[in-house]
Coordinates of C-alpha atoms in Angstrom, one line a residue:
X51 CA 89.5 100.6 -10.2
X52 CA 87.4 97.4 -10.2
X53 CA 89.1 94.6 -8.3
X54 CA 88.1 91.1 -9.2
X55 CA 88.0 88.5 -6.4
X56 CA 88.0 84.8 -6.8
X57 CA 84.7 83.0 -6.1
X58 CA 84.2 81.8 -2.6
X59 CA 83.4 78.1 -2.0
X60 CA 79.7 77.3 -1.3
X61 CA 79.1 76.2 2.2
X62 CA 76.8 73.0 2.1
X63 CA 74.5 72.5 5.0
X64 CA 75.3 69.6 7.3
X65 CA 73.3 66.4 6.7
X66 CA 70.4 65.9 9.2
X67 CA 71.1 63.6 12.0
X68 CA 69.1 60.2 12.0
X69 CA 67.0 60.2 15.0
X70 CA 66.3 56.7 16.3
X71 CA 63.3 55.7 18.5
X72 CA 64.3 55.1 22.0
X73 CA 63.6 51.9 23.8
X74 CA 60.9 53.6 25.8
X75 CA 59.2 54.8 22.7
X76 CA 59.3 51.4 21.1
X77 CA 57.8 49.8 24.3
X78 CA 55.0 52.4 24.3
X79 CA 54.1 51.7 20.7
X80 CA 54.0 47.9 21.3
X81 CA 51.8 48.5 24.4
X82 CA 49.4 50.7 22.4
X83 CA 49.2 48.1 19.5
X84 CA 48.7 45.3 22.1
X85 CA 46.0 47.2 23.8
X86 CA 44.2 47.9 20.5
X87 CA 44.3 44.2 19.6
X88 CA 43.1 43.1 23.0
X89 CA 40.3 45.7 22.9
X90 CA 39.2 44.5 19.4
X91 CA 39.3 40.8 20.4
X92 CA 37.4 41.3 23.6
X93 CA 34.9 43.6 22.0
X94 CA 34.2 41.7 18.8
X95 CA 34.6 38.1 19.9
X96 CA 31.4 36.7 21.4
X97 CA 31.7 35.5 24.9
X98 CA 31.3 31.8 25.5
X99 CA 28.0 30.7 26.9
X100 CA 28.2 30.4 30.7
X101 CA 25.5 27.8 31.0
X102 CA 24.5 24.6 29.2
X103 CA 21.7 22.0 29.3
X104 CA 21.7 18.3 30.1
X105 CA 20.2 16.3 27.2
X106 CA 19.4 12.7 26.5
X107 CA 21.9 10.6 24.6
X108 CA 22.4 7.1 23.4
X109 CA 25.7 5.4 23.2
X110 CA 26.7 1.9 22.0
X111 CA 28.0 -0.2 19.1
X112 CA 26.2 -0.4 15.8
X113 CA 26.2 -3.4 13.4
X114 CA 24.7 -3.1 9.9
X115 CA 23.5 -5.9 7.6
X116 CA 20.8 -7.3 5.4
X117 CA 17.5 -8.4 6.9
X118 CA 15.0 -11.1 6.0
X119 CA 11.5 -10.6 7.6
X120 CA 9.7 -13.7 9.0
X121 CA 6.0 -13.3 9.9
X122 CA 3.6 -15.6 11.7
X123 CA 1.4 -15.9 8.6
X124 CA -0.8 -18.6 7.0
X125 CA -1.3 -18.7 3.2
X126 CA -4.6 -20.0 1.8
X127 CA -4.7 -21.3 -1.7
X128 CA -7.0 -23.1 -4.2
X129 CA -6.9 -25.0 -7.5
X130 CA -8.4 -23.9 -10.7
X131 CA -9.1 -20.3 -9.7
X132 CA -10.7 -18.1 -12.4
X133 CA -11.2 -14.9 -10.4
X134 CA -11.5 -13.7 -6.8
X135 CA -14.1 -11.4 -5.3
X136 CA -12.5 -9.7 -2.2
X137 CA -14.9 -9.1 0.7
X138 CA -12.6 -8.1 3.5
X139 CA -10.5 -5.0 3.2
X140 CA -6.7 -5.3 2.6
X141 CA -4.7 -5.0 5.8
X142 CA -7.6 -5.1 8.2
X143 CA -8.1 -7.4 11.2
X144 CA -10.4 -10.4 10.6
X145 CA -11.8 -12.8 13.1
X146 CA -12.8 -16.4 13.0
X147 CA -15.8 -16.8 10.7
X148 CA -15.5 -13.5 9.0
X149 CA -15.9 -13.8 5.2
X150 CA -12.7 -13.0 3.4
X151 CA -13.4 -13.6 -0.3
X152 CA -15.4 -15.5 -2.9
X153 CA -13.4 -17.6 -5.3
X154 CA -14.7 -18.6 -8.7
X155 CA -13.5 -21.9 -10.0
X156 CA -12.5 -22.9 -13.5
X157 CA -16.1 -23.9 -14.5
X158 CA -17.2 -20.2 -14.2
X159 CA -17.0 -17.8 -17.1
X160 CA -17.6 -14.1 -17.5
X161 CA -20.7 -15.0 -19.6
X162 CA -22.5 -16.0 -16.4
X163 CA -21.9 -12.5 -14.9
X164 CA -23.0 -10.8 -18.1
X165 CA -26.2 -12.8 -18.1
X166 CA -26.8 -11.8 -14.4
X167 CA -26.2 -8.1 -15.3
X168 CA -28.7 -8.4 -18.2
X169 CA -31.4 -9.6 -15.9
X170 CA -30.7 -6.7 -13.5
X171 CA -30.9 -4.2 -16.4
X172 CA -34.3 -5.6 -17.3
X173 CA -35.4 -5.2 -13.7
X174 CA -34.2 -1.6 -13.7
X175 CA -35.9 -0.7 -17.0
X176 CA -39.2 -2.3 -15.9
X177 CA -39.1 -0.5 -12.5
X178 CA -38.7 2.8 -14.3
X179 CA -41.7 2.0 -16.6
X180 CA -43.9 1.2 -13.6
X181 CA -42.8 4.3 -11.7
X182 CA -43.5 6.5 -14.7
X183 CA -47.1 5.2 -14.7
X184 CA -47.8 6.2 -11.1
X185 CA -50.4 8.8 -10.6
X186 CA -50.2 9.2 -6.8
X187 CA -47.3 10.4 -4.8
X188 CA -45.5 7.7 -2.8
X189 CA -44.0 9.6 0.2
X190 CA -42.0 6.6 1.5
X191 CA -40.4 6.0 -1.9
X192 CA -39.6 9.7 -2.2
X193 CA -37.9 9.7 1.2
X194 CA -35.9 6.6 0.2
X195 CA -34.9 8.2 -3.1
X196 CA -33.9 11.4 -1.2
X197 CA -31.7 9.4 1.1
X198 CA -29.9 7.9 -1.9
X199 CA -29.3 11.3 -3.4
X200 CA -28.1 12.7 -0.1
X201 CA -25.5 10.0 0.4
X202 CA -24.4 10.2 -3.3
X203 CA -23.8 14.0 -2.8
X204 CA -21.7 13.2 0.3
X205 CA -19.6 10.8 -1.7
X206 CA -19.2 13.3 -4.5
X207 CA -18.0 16.0 -2.0
X208 CA -15.4 13.6 -0.6
X209 CA -14.1 12.9 -4.1
X210 CA -13.7 16.6 -4.6
X211 CA -11.6 17.0 -1.4
X212 CA -14.0 17.4 1.5
X213 CA -13.0 15.9 4.8
X214 CA -14.6 12.6 5.9
X215 CA -14.4 8.8 5.7
X216 CA -14.9 7.6 2.2
X217 CA -15.3 4.0 3.3
X218 CA -18.1 4.8 5.8
X219 CA -19.8 7.0 3.3
X220 CA -19.8 4.4 0.6
X221 CA -21.3 1.9 3.1
X222 CA -24.1 4.3 3.9
X223 CA -24.8 4.9 0.1
X224 CA -24.9 1.2 -0.5
X225 CA -27.4 0.7 2.4
X226 CA -29.6 3.5 1.1
X227 CA -29.7 1.9 -2.4
X228 CA -30.4 -1.5 -0.9
X229 CA -33.3 -0.1 1.2
X230 CA -34.8 1.6 -1.9
X231 CA -34.5 -1.5 -3.9
X232 CA -36.1 -3.7 -1.2
X233 CA -39.1 -1.3 -1.1
X234 CA -39.5 -1.4 -4.8
X235 CA -39.4 -5.2 -4.8
X236 CA -42.1 -5.3 -2.1
X237 CA -44.2 -2.5 -3.8
X238 CA -44.5 -4.5 -7.0
X239 CA -44.6 -8.0 -5.6
X240 CA -47.9 -8.7 -7.2
X241 CA -46.7 -7.8 -10.7
X242 CA -46.1 -11.1 -12.5
X243 CA -43.5 -9.8 -15.0
X244 CA -41.5 -8.2 -12.2
X245 CA -41.8 -11.4 -10.2
X246 CA -40.5 -13.5 -13.2
X247 CA -37.5 -11.1 -13.6
X248 CA -36.6 -11.5 -9.9
X249 CA -36.9 -15.3 -10.3
X250 CA -34.5 -15.2 -13.3
X251 CA -32.0 -13.1 -11.3
X252 CA -32.2 -15.5 -8.4
X253 CA -31.7 -18.5 -10.6
X254 CA -28.6 -17.0 -12.2
X255 CA -27.2 -16.1 -8.8
X256 CA -27.6 -19.8 -7.7
X257 CA -26.0 -20.9 -11.0
X258 CA -23.0 -18.7 -10.3
X259 CA -22.8 -19.8 -6.7
X260 CA -22.3 -23.4 -7.9
X261 CA -18.9 -22.3 -9.2
X262 CA -18.2 -20.1 -6.2
X263 CA -16.6 -21.0 -2.9
X264 CA -16.7 -18.7 0.0
X265 CA -13.6 -18.4 2.2
X266 CA -13.9 -17.4 5.8
X267 CA -11.2 -16.6 8.3
X268 CA -10.1 -19.6 10.4
X269 CA -8.2 -17.6 13.0
X270 CA -7.8 -14.0 14.0
X271 CA -5.2 -11.9 12.1
X272 CA -4.5 -9.3 9.6
X273 CA -5.7 -10.2 6.1
X274 CA -3.7 -9.5 2.9
X275 CA -4.2 -10.5 -0.7
X276 CA -0.6 -9.9 -1.6
X277 CA 1.8 -12.9 -1.6
X278 CA 5.5 -13.3 -2.5
X279 CA 5.8 -17.1 -2.3
X280 CA 8.0 -17.1 0.8
X281 CA 5.1 -17.8 3.2
X282 CA 5.2 -21.6 2.5
X283 CA 8.8 -22.4 3.1
X284 CA 9.8 -19.6 5.5
X285 CA 7.8 -19.9 8.8
X286 CA 8.1 -19.1 12.4
X287 CA 8.5 -22.9 13.0
X288 CA 11.6 -23.3 10.9
X289 CA 13.3 -19.9 10.6
X290 CA 16.0 -20.9 13.1
X291 CA 17.1 -23.8 10.9
X292 CA 18.5 -21.8 8.0
X293 CA 22.2 -21.3 7.6
X294 CA 23.9 -18.0 6.6
X295 CA 24.3 -19.3 3.0
X296 CA 20.6 -20.1 2.8
X297 CA 19.6 -16.8 4.3
X298 CA 21.8 -15.0 1.8
X299 CA 20.2 -17.0 -1.1
X300 CA 16.7 -16.0 0.1
X301 CA 17.7 -12.3 0.4
X302 CA 19.0 -12.5 -3.1
X303 CA 15.6 -13.7 -4.3
X304 CA 15.7 -17.5 -4.1
X305 CA 12.5 -18.6 -2.6
X306 CA 12.5 -21.5 -0.1
X307 CA 11.1 -24.8 -1.1
X308 CA 7.3 -24.5 -1.0
X309 CA 6.7 -28.3 -0.9
X310 CA 4.5 -30.4 -3.2
X311 CA 1.3 -29.3 -1.6
X312 CA 1.5 -25.7 -2.9
X313 CA 2.5 -26.6 -6.5
X314 CA -0.2 -26.0 -9.0
X315 CA -2.3 -23.9 -6.6
X316 CA -3.0 -20.2 -6.5
X317 CA -2.5 -18.2 -3.3
X318 CA -5.7 -16.2 -2.7
X319 CA -4.9 -14.6 0.6
X320 CA -2.9 -14.8 3.8
X321 CA -3.6 -14.1 7.4
X322 CA -0.9 -12.7 9.6
X323 CA -0.9 -12.8 13.4
X324 CA -0.1 -9.5 15.0
X325 CA 2.2 -8.7 17.9
X326 CA 5.3 -10.7 17.2
X327 CA 7.5 -11.3 14.2
X328 CA 11.1 -12.4 13.5
X329 CA 14.2 -11.2 11.6
X330 CA 17.1 -13.1 10.1
X331 CA 19.9 -10.6 9.9
X332 CA 23.2 -11.2 8.1
X333 CA 25.7 -9.0 10.0
X334 CA 28.5 -7.5 7.9
X335 CA 30.9 -7.4 10.9
X336 CA 31.3 -11.1 11.4
X337 CA 33.7 -10.7 14.3
X338 CA 30.9 -9.6 16.6
X339 CA 29.6 -12.1 19.1
X340 CA 26.0 -11.3 20.1
X341 CA 24.5 -12.4 23.4
X342 CA 21.6 -14.8 23.2
X343 CA 18.6 -13.5 25.1
X344 CA 20.0 -9.9 25.0
X345 CA 17.8 -7.1 23.8
X346 CA 19.1 -4.7 21.1
X347 CA 17.7 -1.8 19.2
X348 CA 16.9 -2.7 15.5
X349 CA 16.3 -0.1 12.9
X350 CA 14.9 -1.4 9.6
X351 CA 15.8 0.9 6.7
X352 CA 13.2 1.0 3.9
X353 CA 10.7 3.5 2.5
X354 CA 9.6 4.2 6.0
X355 CA 12.2 3.4 8.7
X356 CA 11.0 1.3 11.6
X357 CA 12.8 1.1 14.9
X358 CA 12.0 -1.7 17.4
X359 CA 13.5 -3.6 20.3
X360 CA 14.7 -7.1 19.2
X361 CA 15.8 -10.1 21.3
X362 CA 18.5 -12.5 20.0
X363 CA 17.2 -16.0 20.0
X364 CA 20.3 -17.6 18.4
X365 CA 23.1 -17.0 15.9
X366 CA 25.3 -18.9 13.5
X367 CA 28.7 -18.1 11.9
X368 CA 29.6 -20.0 8.8
X369 CA 31.4 -19.3 5.5
X370 CA 32.6 -15.9 6.7
X371 CA 29.0 -14.6 7.4
X372 CA 27.1 -14.2 10.7
X373 CA 23.3 -14.7 10.8
X374 CA 21.6 -13.4 13.9
X375 CA 18.1 -14.6 14.6
X376 CA 15.9 -11.9 16.2
X377 CA 12.5 -12.0 17.8
X378 CA 10.5 -8.7 17.8
X379 CA 7.5 -8.1 20.0
X380 CA 5.7 -5.2 18.2
X381 CA 2.9 -4.6 15.7
X382 CA 3.4 -6.4 12.4
X383 CA 1.7 -3.7 10.3
X384 CA 5.0 -1.8 9.5
X385 CA 6.5 -5.0 8.0
X386 CA 3.3 -6.5 6.5
X387 CA 4.6 -6.0 2.9
X388 CA 8.4 -6.1 3.5
X389 CA 10.4 -9.3 3.0
X390 CA 14.0 -7.9 2.7
X391 CA 15.7 -4.7 3.6
X392 CA 18.9 -3.3 5.2
X393 CA 19.1 -2.8 9.0
X394 CA 21.2 -1.5 11.8
X395 CA 21.4 -3.4 15.1
X396 CA 22.8 -1.7 18.2
X397 CA 23.4 -2.5 21.8
X398 CA 22.3 1.0 22.7
X399 CA 22.5 2.4 26.3
X400 CA 20.5 5.4 27.3
X401 CA 22.5 8.1 29.1
X402 CA 22.7 11.8 29.7
X403 CA 24.9 14.1 27.6
X404 CA 26.5 17.5 28.5
X405 CA 28.9 19.8 26.7
X406 CA 32.6 19.0 27.3
X407 CA 33.0 22.4 29.0
X408 CA 30.6 21.3 31.7
X409 CA 33.0 18.8 33.2
X410 CA 34.6 20.1 36.5
X411 CA 37.0 18.3 38.7
X412 CA 36.9 18.5 42.5
X413 CA 39.4 16.6 44.5
X414 CA 40.3 14.7 41.2
X415 CA 36.6 13.6 41.0
X416 CA 34.9 14.4 37.7
X417 CA 31.5 16.0 38.0
X418 CA 29.2 18.8 36.8
X419 CA 28.0 21.9 38.6
X420 CA 24.2 22.3 38.5
X421 CA 22.8 25.8 38.5
X422 CA 19.3 26.6 39.7
X423 CA 17.9 30.0 40.8
X424 CA 21.4 31.4 41.5
X425 CA 22.6 28.4 43.5
X426 CA 25.4 26.1 42.3
X427 CA 26.3 22.7 43.6
X428 CA 28.7 20.0 42.5
X429 CA 27.4 16.6 41.4
X430 CA 30.0 13.8 40.9
X431 CA 29.5 11.7 37.7
X432 CA 30.9 8.8 35.7
X433 CA 32.2 9.7 32.3
X434 CA 30.9 7.1 29.9
X435 CA 32.2 8.4 26.6
X436 CA 33.4 11.5 24.7
X437 CA 32.4 12.4 21.2
X438 CA 33.5 15.7 19.9
X439 CA 32.3 18.5 22.1
X440 CA 29.9 16.3 24.0
X441 CA 30.4 14.0 27.0
X442 CA 28.2 11.1 28.0
X443 CA 27.7 10.8 31.7
X444 CA 25.8 9.0 34.4
X445 CA 25.3 10.2 38.0
X446 CA 26.9 8.2 40.7
X447 CA 23.9 8.9 42.9
X448 CA 20.8 7.8 40.9
X449 CA 17.9 10.1 40.4
X450 CA 19.7 13.5 40.9
X451 CA 20.3 14.2 37.2
X452 CA 17.8 14.4 34.4
X453 CA 17.2 15.9 31.0
X454 CA 16.7 19.6 30.9
X455 CA 18.7 20.7 34.0
X456 CA 21.0 23.7 33.7
X457 CA 24.8 23.2 34.2
X458 CA 27.7 25.7 34.4
X459 CA 30.3 25.8 31.6
X460 CA 33.9 26.4 32.4

């Protein structure tokens, strides 16, 4: 007989026990992670440089402002000027007696020059006619003509980019042409028509010269045919008399009084003495008190920056502005064409500079450790200034430190 039994209850498995990390295991994991981080940092991070170099540095205050240039220059002018024929080259040194230029007065007209050129054209055409009728070879004339062609080819090559001095080459070409022309004049000196043409040319030259005045240099200096009108009222004799307001007006374009002598005249050239010039500088920091007789570094900022040493001759503070009058002993050529510009004046002090990590203290004394061929030794120093990662220093004992020495970094 089949006997039914009630279903038995299902026995569920016990839940798994939560195993927690022990303190020892946690410490081991932390140590492993820390080791990995340390290894990566020490391996991938570049090591700091152990050595550095002593370099030259300059420290000091800087004062910016607007500058007015004063040159030791003499303008030369004339009345009734029609035109000027420049003989001297712009910006070159001329000496007493050197011809600077020829000035044509108001009585002169271009018609006179056209007449002169017409005579010279007739001389040229007649020379060609005479030469074409020659039946014998003139070896001297051929050599002179060859010299002209040679010099002309040299000029042409320079124009095309060849290396050389164009001014010298043009002078040699002019000399070759002049020698050839002098020979032709002598060769046909017996020809009456040629002689008459030369006489007409000479008469016209004398006629032109009656309206021409030749100017020669009175003193030694650089010559320039450019003028801005300041040369008459702003001179080395009076530059110290101008107030800050007057200097500001001149910087803004107001020319100083030129006086009655210059009015109605035309400036034809100026001569500038070399070696010393002056600056009227309006300092923007009017609280600064410069030291008269002290030397400062002056940087003039223009198309081509110029840095010179300048000495304070005097200064004036008025109307909230400070004008400092400076004397510069240097070539004038960099400022030959500059009247106004901005500038920076500084009481710079030369010093030595090392990385900040080079400083090392021994018995509370700052210093650096020089390193040379494996030997290190401590040198005490004065710390002058700190700027970022650099330190300006000077040696307590003079002469032991110089630019380029190797120092240890800490």
